[in-house]
Amino acid sequence: VEMEKQVVDGLREVFQSGRSRPLQYRKQQLGALHRLITEHQEDIEQALKQDLNRNTYNTSLFELISIENDIKLAESEMADWAAPRPVKKNLNSALDDVYIKPEPLGVVLIIGTWNYPWAMILQPLVGAIAAGNAAVLKPSELSEHSARLMKELLPLYLDKEMYQVVTGGVPETQELLRQRFDHIFYTGSSAVGKLVMEAAARHLTPVTLELGGKSPCYVDKNCDIAVACRRITWGKFANCGQTCIAPDYILCEPSIQDRIVEEIQKTLLEFYQTDPKSSPDYCRIINTRHFDRVLALMNECTIALGGESDRSQCYIAPTVLKDVLPHFKIMQEEIFGPLLPIVTVNGLSEAIQFINAREKPLALYVFSSDKTVIKRMLAETSSGGVTVNDVLMHYTVDTLPFGGVGNSGMGRYHGKHTFDQLSHHRACLIKSFAMEGLNDARYPPLTAARLRKAKFFMQHRLCSCSGICVWAVIANLLAIGLLVALIVVLNVNILV
Amino acid sequence: LNGRGFVVWELFAICEVLERLRGAFRSGVTLPVHFRLTQLEAMMSLFEDNETQIIEAMHEDLAKPKFEAVLSEIEIVVNDICYAISNLQSWMQPTYVATNLATKLDDCFVRREPLGVVLIIGAWNYPLHLILLPLIGAIAAGNCAILKPSEISRATEKLLAELIPKYLSQECYAVIRGGAEETKTLLENRFDHIFYTGSQSVARCILLAAAVHLTPVTLELGGKCPCLIYGRLDMKAAAKRLVWAKFFNAGQSCVAPDYVLCTAETRDALLPFIKETLESFYGSDPQQSPDLGRIVTDRHWDRLLELLKKSEGKIVIGGESDKKTKYIAPTVVVDVMESDALMQEEIFGPILPILTIKSLDEAIYFVNEREKPLALYAFSDESQVVNTVLERTCSGGFCSNDGIVHMSLPGLPFGGVGASGMGNYHGRWGFETFSHKRGCMMRSWLLERVNVLRYPPYNESNLSWLRWATTAKKKGWAGCSVM
C-alpha cells in the first residue's frame, strides 16, 4: 500500500473517532502551533534565508505575524464560530428550532507554495484545526529548507495522528491527489490548479484554489504620485516580486510615465541603496529555472531602471520597463519577479477595457484622488480583491475574505472565512411531534381548504408583494385604537 | 436532424446564445437593482399567469397531483421570489468589516458582484422547482443564465422553452434543450458558474468539464437519506410524517427518507399506523387516488421493479404495480439486510425498506459507514436521542420528527456534503452562491509616515511597532485605538 494512502486512511480513522470534536482539543492544538512558531522563529528565519534570501524582518512581517494573528483570533472566537447559527423562521416553523450547525468536513489536504512557504500552509491549517478537521500538509519542494523544517517540527508540537506533513515532489503530490479527501486547499498556479480540480472531481471533493494572474495597478494622473510610487515599489519588490498579489504591471497615461519612473527610482534608492545586490533587505529568485524564465521576459522591453542580474546568485535587480506593448511576452504571463512593466493607456476607460480583456486577476490596484475614478474602477472591473491607493494591504485585514475569481481561483479564507470554508454548514430543523394539527393541511386527500391552509403556513411573506401589508395594517389599526383609548382615558381623568 | 431527433443547428446555436448573453453581461444591463427586480417580478407573473399550464405539464410528466404541483413546484418557488424581491436591496449592499489598529482610518468592505454567465442544469423530479429556484439566485446576483432543463420531463422542458423568453429578458436568459450529447457540447464552453442538480456519476463529468476552465460549481446530488426511528415516539404522528415524506412525488425526491432504521418492536408498533395513514391518504386502492404520483419513465419503473424482485426482504404493504400507467403501489419491505438490492443504490421510488437494529449506536454506526447523505432524519420524542444522532452523524441537512420540510425554509441553506454535493442555495444562499465576494480596502493618503514602519531598510524597532499595531487584540480588551 502506498505511503500516501496509509497516511490518509490513518488520519480518517482518528478523525472518525471524534477526537477533534471538542473545542478544547482544537484550542490545545492551536496553542501548540503558536509555540512552534515562537520557539523556532529563528530556525524558520534561517530556512527562509536559505530558500529565498529572505530578510528576518521580512519574514516576520509577511508570514509570522499573519499566522500568529490567525491563531489568536481562532482561539478567542472559536466558540462563537462553532456555535449553532439560528436563522429566520416562517409561520410553520414558529415553534421549532431552526439553525445552521457548522461541522468539520473530515480530512483536508493543504498544498502550499514556495513564495511564502509558512503562511500559505499554516494559515489554512489554523482554519482547518479550528473547524475540527484532520489535515495533510504538502509543502512545496522548491522551498526545500522550509519543507524539511516543517516536516521535522510539526510532529513535535501537533498531534501527529491528526496532522501530518508529506514532503516530496510531483510524484508524491500526484499520489496524494489520488486519495480521497473531504476538501483540498491549493495555493499555486492556474495550470496546476486545473489538475488539482480534475483530480478532486474523481472523488467529488470540493476545492479552494488560491491561484494567480496579472494584478493590474492603475495610476491616475490625479493622485499623489510620489506616495503612490513608494507604496507600489514596496509591494512590487518585497520578496523579489514573488507575491501572488504583487502589482504585476502599471497602467497609466503617457504624460505621467516618466514621473513614475523617477519616483520609483528615488524610492528604490531609499529602500535598497545604490546596490540592491548587497542590501540585506532584498531577496533572490527561488531557483535558476525561474531566474531564466523571468530574465527572458525582459527581452523585447525598454529598460528604464535596473536590468542587472547574476545567475550564480539568482539575483535580478529591481527593474522598471517602459512603453511596454500588450503583445510583449511579459504581458502574457504572471511575472512573479522584480520586473515592473508600464503600459500606457489614454485614460480610465481604456484602462478598464484593457483589464476586462484579460483574465480576472487575484488583486486589482487603483491610485487616485478622484472618487469617481475609484468608483468606476470598482464597478466596471472584477478581481479577487482590491486595495485602493496602496498595494497588498487588503490581505492583512482578516475580516476581509481573501480569494480569487475566475482564473485567479475559487473559495476564500483568512480569519473566520477559513473556518467557514473548511466546515460543512448543516441545515438543521428540530421539530417536536406536537402541533400535528397544523401538518394536516399538507396531507392528502386534496381539498381546496387544505391547500389554502398549507399555502398560508408555508409563506415566508407576511405581505403580499403587490404592496398591501396585512400585518402593517393590523398593527396600525391597533396603534390607532390604543391611541384613541389613551385619549379617552386621559379625558375621562381630566373630567373627573 | 441527427439520429436522436434533435435539430443539429441547435449545437451551433449554443455558441450564438452564449455570445449574446456574454455581450449583454458585459454591457452592464444586469447590474442595476431595478433590472433584477423587474426580472424577478416577471418570474412571478410567469407563475401567476400560467398556473394551469404548469399543473398540466407536471401531470403529463409525472402524473403529479395538483396538490403536490402547487406546493412543491409553484408555492415554494414563488415564496423564494418574494423573499428575494423584499431583501435584494439589502443583500446588494457592501458589508463593512472591522479593521485592526493599523488600518483604522481605512474603509474595508465586501462587495457582492455578479460572476457573469452561469449554467443551470435541472432535473426531472421537480422539473420547474429545481431549475427556477437556482435561477432566482442567479438573477438576484446580477448574472446572465442559460437554463438546461431535463429532457426526461418533456412537457416541462417544452413549457420552459416557451415561457422563459416570453417573460424574461431574451438578451440575458436562454433555455437550451437537448439530451446528453447536447449537454456535453454545452459543457465544453466556458461558464462563470455551473449549477447542477442530479446524479453523482454525471456530477463527476461536470466537475471534469469545469476544471478545464476553472469554473466553480454547485452540485446538488443524492444518496440514500436514512431515517432513524428510536426511543419513545408518538407513533401516529411519526407514521403520518414518514409516509407523507416518503411517498410525496411517488418517492422521487432527493430528500425523501430512503430507508428506515429502527428496532423490531418499533417496527411492529409502527406498521399498523403506516397502513392506517396510507389508507387515509390514498384510500384502499391507491391506484385510484388522484393524489399519488407515478414513476417518470418506463425505464425508471423497470429499475424499481427489478430492485423489488431482487430484494430478499418481505413485502408487508403494497407491492402491486402496473407498467402501463407506470404505477407502483406505496410499498413497505421488512427484514431487509445490508446486502439487499434495495440498499445498493438510491431507491428514488415508493418503496420503503425497514432495517432492524438493536441499538442507537448500531444505527449510527450503520449510517456513518456509508456516504454522507443529502438529508438525515431522526424520529424520537426523546431529545437526547435526537441530539446524539445529530452530533454523531454528518449530512447535508438534518430534520427531526419530520421529513423534507427543512428545505422549505428560505433561511436555511440547502445543499449536500461529500458524495451528496457541494455548495448550497435557497433564499439569501442562492444570491451568495452566484456572487463573487470581493474584499476591498480603501486606503487613505494620510499617515504615510506610519507606512514608513513597513518600508526597508528594515529594523527591529519598526517591526515591534508594526507587530503591536497589527496584532489581533484579545477579545474584550478595552484597548485604546489612538494611533
Coordinates of C-alpha atoms in Angstrom, one line a residue, chain A residues 16 21 41 55-58 60-62 64-65 68-69 72-73 76-77 80 87-90 92-93 98-101 103-106 180 182 190-191 193-194 197-207 209 211 222-225 227-228 230-231 234 238 270-273 280-281 359-360 364 367-369 374-375 377-391 393-401 403-410 412 417 424-436 439-447 450-451 454-455 458-461 463-465, chain B residues 25 31 44 51 66-67 70-71 75-76 78-79 81-83 85-87 95 97-100 102-103 108-111 113-116 190 192 200-201 203-204 207-208 210-217 219 221 232-234 236-238 240-241 244-245 248 280-282 291 368 371-372 376 379-381 386-387 389-403 405-422 424 429 435-448 451-460 463 466-467 470-475:
Chain A
Q16 CA -13.9 9.5 12.8
R21 CA -14.8 17.5 18.1
Q41 CA 11.3 31.7 14.9
N55 CA 15.5 39.1 5.4
T56 CA 14.4 38.2 9.0
Y57 CA 12.2 41.3 9.3
N58 CA 10.6 40.5 6.0
S60 CA 8.1 38.3 10.5
L61 CA 6.2 40.9 8.6
F62 CA 5.0 38.8 5.8
L64 CA 4.7 35.1 11.0
I65 CA 2.5 38.0 12.1
E68 CA 0.0 34.4 14.8
N69 CA -2.9 36.7 14.4
K72 CA -5.1 34.2 18.3
L73 CA -8.3 35.0 16.6
S76 CA -10.7 33.5 21.1
E77 CA -13.5 33.3 18.6
D80 CA -18.7 31.7 18.6
V87 CA -32.0 31.6 11.2
K88 CA -35.3 33.2 10.4
K89 CA -38.4 31.0 10.6
N90 CA -41.8 31.0 8.9
N92 CA -44.9 26.8 10.0
S93 CA -41.7 26.5 12.0
V98 CA -34.0 26.2 13.1
Y99 CA -30.3 26.8 12.8
I100 CA -27.2 26.1 10.8
K101 CA -24.6 23.9 12.6
E103 CA -19.4 20.8 11.3
P104 CA -15.9 19.5 10.4
L105 CA -15.5 18.1 6.9
G106 CA -13.0 15.3 7.7
R180 CA -9.9 10.8 -1.2
D182 CA -13.0 15.9 2.2
S190 CA -3.7 28.3 -12.5
A191 CA -2.2 25.5 -14.6
G193 CA -5.0 24.4 -10.2
K194 CA -6.8 22.8 -13.1
M197 CA -9.6 20.3 -9.6
E198 CA -9.5 17.4 -12.1
A199 CA -8.1 15.0 -9.5
A200 CA -10.7 16.2 -7.0
A201 CA -13.5 15.6 -9.5
R202 CA -13.0 11.8 -9.2
H203 CA -14.0 11.8 -5.6
L204 CA -16.4 14.8 -5.8
T205 CA -14.1 16.7 -3.5
P206 CA -14.7 20.4 -3.0
V207 CA -11.7 22.6 -3.6
L209 CA -7.9 27.3 -5.2
L211 CA -4.2 31.0 -7.9
N222 CA -4.9 62.9 -10.3
C223 CA -3.0 61.4 -7.4
D224 CA -0.1 61.9 -5.1
I225 CA 2.3 60.2 -7.5
V227 CA 3.3 58.4 -2.3
A228 CA 1.7 56.1 -4.8
R230 CA 6.6 54.5 -2.8
R231 CA 3.7 52.1 -1.9
W234 CA 7.3 48.4 -1.6
A238 CA 9.2 42.8 -1.5
E270 CA 15.9 54.8 -0.3
F271 CA 14.9 51.2 0.2
Y272 CA 17.8 49.2 -1.1
Q273 CA 20.5 51.9 -1.6
P280 CA 20.3 42.7 3.3
D281 CA 16.7 43.6 2.6
E359 CA -8.5 37.1 -17.1
K360 CA -9.9 38.2 -13.8
L364 CA -6.5 45.0 -8.5
F367 CA -4.3 55.0 -7.2
S368 CA -6.4 58.2 -7.5
S369 CA -7.6 61.2 -5.5
I374 CA -12.2 54.8 -8.0
K375 CA -16.0 54.2 -8.2
M377 CA -12.9 51.1 -11.5
L378 CA -14.6 49.1 -8.8
A379 CA -17.9 49.0 -10.6
E380 CA -16.7 48.1 -14.0
T381 CA -14.0 45.5 -13.3
S382 CA -13.8 42.3 -11.4
S383 CA -10.9 40.8 -9.4
G384 CA -10.4 38.6 -6.3
G385 CA -9.8 41.7 -4.1
V386 CA -9.0 45.3 -4.3
T387 CA -6.8 47.8 -2.5
V388 CA -7.3 51.4 -3.4
N389 CA -4.4 53.8 -3.0
D390 CA -2.0 51.2 -1.8
V391 CA -1.0 47.6 -2.6
M393 CA -2.9 45.6 2.2
H394 CA -6.4 44.0 1.8
Y395 CA -4.6 40.8 2.5
T396 CA -3.8 42.0 6.1
V397 CA -7.4 42.6 7.2
D398 CA -8.6 39.2 8.3
T399 CA -12.2 40.3 8.3
L400 CA -12.0 40.6 4.5
P401 CA -12.4 37.3 2.6
G403 CA -9.6 34.7 -2.6
G404 CA -9.7 34.8 -6.4
V405 CA -12.4 34.7 -9.1
G406 CA -12.4 33.1 -12.5
N407 CA -8.9 32.2 -13.5
S408 CA -7.5 33.5 -10.2
G409 CA -9.3 30.9 -8.1
M410 CA -12.3 29.9 -6.2
R412 CA -11.9 32.4 0.2
H417 CA -13.5 32.8 6.5
H424 CA -19.9 22.0 6.5
H425 CA -22.8 24.2 7.2
R426 CA -25.5 21.7 8.1
A427 CA -29.1 23.0 7.9
C428 CA -31.0 21.7 11.0
L429 CA -34.7 21.7 11.7
I430 CA -35.6 20.4 15.1
K431 CA -39.3 19.6 15.4
S432 CA -41.5 18.1 18.0
F433 CA -44.4 15.8 17.5
A434 CA -46.7 18.5 18.8
M435 CA -48.9 20.7 16.5
E436 CA -49.7 17.7 14.3
N439 CA -49.4 19.4 9.5
D440 CA -52.9 18.1 8.4
A441 CA -53.0 20.8 5.9
R442 CA -50.4 19.2 3.7
Y443 CA -51.7 15.6 3.8
P444 CA -53.7 14.1 1.0
P445 CA -56.5 13.8 0.0
L446 CA -56.5 17.2 -1.5
T447 CA -59.3 19.6 -0.7
R450 CA -56.4 22.2 2.9
L451 CA -54.5 23.7 0.0
A454 CA -50.9 24.8 3.5
K455 CA -50.1 27.7 1.3
M458 CA -45.7 28.0 4.1
Q459 CA -45.5 31.6 3.2
H460 CA -42.5 33.4 4.4
R461 CA -44.0 36.6 3.3
C463 CA -47.0 41.0 3.0
S464 CA -48.3 40.4 -0.5
C465 CA -45.8 41.7 -3.0
Chain B
F25 CA -23.5 40.9 -19.3
L31 CA -26.2 45.4 -12.7
M44 CA -43.8 35.9 -10.5
E51 CA -50.7 28.1 -13.1
K66 CA -52.4 19.1 -8.4
F67 CA -51.8 19.4 -4.6
V70 CA -48.9 23.6 -6.3
L71 CA -46.9 23.1 -3.1
E75 CA -45.6 27.9 -3.9
I76 CA -42.0 27.1 -2.9
V78 CA -43.0 31.9 -5.6
N79 CA -42.1 32.2 -1.9
I81 CA -39.1 35.0 -5.4
C82 CA -40.9 37.2 -2.9
Y83 CA -38.1 36.7 -0.4
I85 CA -37.6 40.8 -4.0
S86 CA -38.1 42.1 -0.5
N87 CA -34.4 41.5 0.5
T95 CA -20.8 44.9 4.1
V97 CA -15.9 44.9 8.2
A98 CA -13.9 45.6 11.4
T99 CA -10.4 46.7 11.0
N100 CA -7.2 46.5 13.1
A102 CA -3.0 49.8 11.5
T103 CA -6.0 50.1 9.2
C108 CA -12.8 47.9 4.4
F109 CA -15.8 46.3 2.9
V110 CA -17.0 43.3 0.9
R111 CA -18.8 43.9 -2.4
E113 CA -20.5 41.1 -7.6
P114 CA -22.1 39.0 -10.3
L115 CA -20.0 36.2 -11.8
G116 CA -21.0 36.5 -15.5
R190 CA -16.8 28.4 -20.6
D192 CA -18.6 31.5 -14.7
Q200 CA -23.2 11.6 -8.8
S201 CA -21.9 10.0 -12.0
A203 CA -21.6 15.3 -11.5
R204 CA -18.1 13.8 -11.9
L207 CA -16.6 18.7 -12.5
L208 CA -14.1 17.5 -15.0
A210 CA -15.5 22.7 -15.2
A211 CA -11.9 22.0 -14.2
V212 CA -10.8 22.8 -17.8
H213 CA -11.9 26.4 -17.3
L214 CA -11.5 26.6 -13.5
T215 CA -15.3 27.1 -13.3
P216 CA -16.7 26.9 -9.7
V217 CA -19.7 24.5 -9.4
L219 CA -23.7 20.2 -7.1
L221 CA -26.7 15.4 -5.7
R232 CA -40.3 7.0 22.8
L233 CA -42.5 8.1 20.0
D234 CA -45.9 9.5 19.0
K236 CA -49.4 8.0 14.8
A237 CA -47.8 11.4 14.1
A238 CA -44.5 9.7 13.2
K240 CA -48.1 10.3 9.1
R241 CA -45.0 12.4 8.6
W244 CA -46.0 11.9 3.6
A245 CA -42.3 12.5 3.1
F248 CA -44.6 12.5 -1.9
S280 CA -56.4 7.8 4.9
F281 CA -54.1 9.5 2.3
Y282 CA -54.8 7.4 -0.8
D291 CA -53.2 12.2 -5.0
N368 CA -21.6 6.5 9.3
E371 CA -21.6 8.1 2.2
K372 CA -22.8 11.3 3.7
L376 CA -30.8 12.7 7.6
F379 CA -37.7 10.5 14.8
S380 CA -37.9 10.4 18.5
D381 CA -39.7 12.1 21.4
V386 CA -32.2 13.4 18.5
N387 CA -29.1 15.2 19.8
V389 CA -27.9 11.4 16.2
L390 CA -27.2 15.0 15.2
E391 CA -23.9 15.1 17.0
R392 CA -22.5 11.8 15.7
T393 CA -23.5 11.9 12.1
C394 CA -23.0 14.1 9.1
S395 CA -25.4 15.1 6.3
G396 CA -26.3 17.9 4.0
G397 CA -29.3 18.8 6.2
F398 CA -31.0 17.4 9.2
C399 CA -34.6 17.3 10.3
S400 CA -36.1 15.7 13.4
N401 CA -39.6 14.3 13.6
D402 CA -40.5 15.2 10.0
G403 CA -39.2 14.8 6.5
V405 CA -39.8 20.3 5.2
H406 CA -36.5 21.7 6.2
M407 CA -35.9 22.6 2.6
S408 CA -38.9 24.9 2.6
L409 CA -37.3 27.4 4.9
P410 CA -35.5 30.1 2.9
G411 CA -33.4 30.9 6.0
L412 CA -31.7 27.5 5.8
P413 CA -29.1 26.7 3.2
F414 CA -30.0 23.7 1.1
G415 CA -27.1 21.5 -0.1
G416 CA -25.1 18.4 0.3
V417 CA -21.7 17.4 1.7
G418 CA -19.3 14.7 0.5
A419 CA -21.0 12.5 -2.1
S420 CA -24.3 14.3 -1.8
G421 CA -22.9 17.5 -3.2
M422 CA -21.1 20.8 -2.6
N424 CA -25.9 25.4 -1.4
W429 CA -27.7 31.5 0.0
S435 CA -21.9 36.2 -6.3
H436 CA -18.3 36.9 -6.0
K437 CA -17.4 38.4 -2.6
R438 CA -14.8 40.9 -3.4
G439 CA -12.7 42.2 -0.5
C440 CA -12.0 45.9 -0.9
M441 CA -9.8 48.2 1.0
M442 CA -9.7 52.0 0.5
R443 CA -6.6 53.3 2.0
S444 CA -6.2 56.9 2.9
W445 CA -3.4 59.0 1.5
L446 CA -2.7 60.3 5.0
L447 CA -0.4 58.8 7.6
E448 CA 2.3 57.9 5.0
N451 CA 3.6 53.4 6.4
V452 CA 7.3 54.1 6.8
L453 CA 7.3 51.5 9.5
R454 CA 6.9 48.8 6.8
Y455 CA 9.5 50.0 4.3
P456 CA 13.1 48.9 4.0
P457 CA 15.7 49.4 5.3
Y458 CA 14.2 47.1 7.9
N459 CA 15.0 47.4 11.6
E460 CA 13.9 45.8 14.8
L463 CA 9.0 45.7 13.5
L466 CA 4.1 47.2 13.4
R467 CA 3.6 44.0 15.4
T470 CA -1.4 44.8 13.5
T471 CA -1.7 42.1 16.2
A472 CA -5.2 40.9 16.9
K473 CA -6.3 42.2 20.3
K474 CA -7.7 39.8 22.8
K475 CA -11.4 39.6 23.0

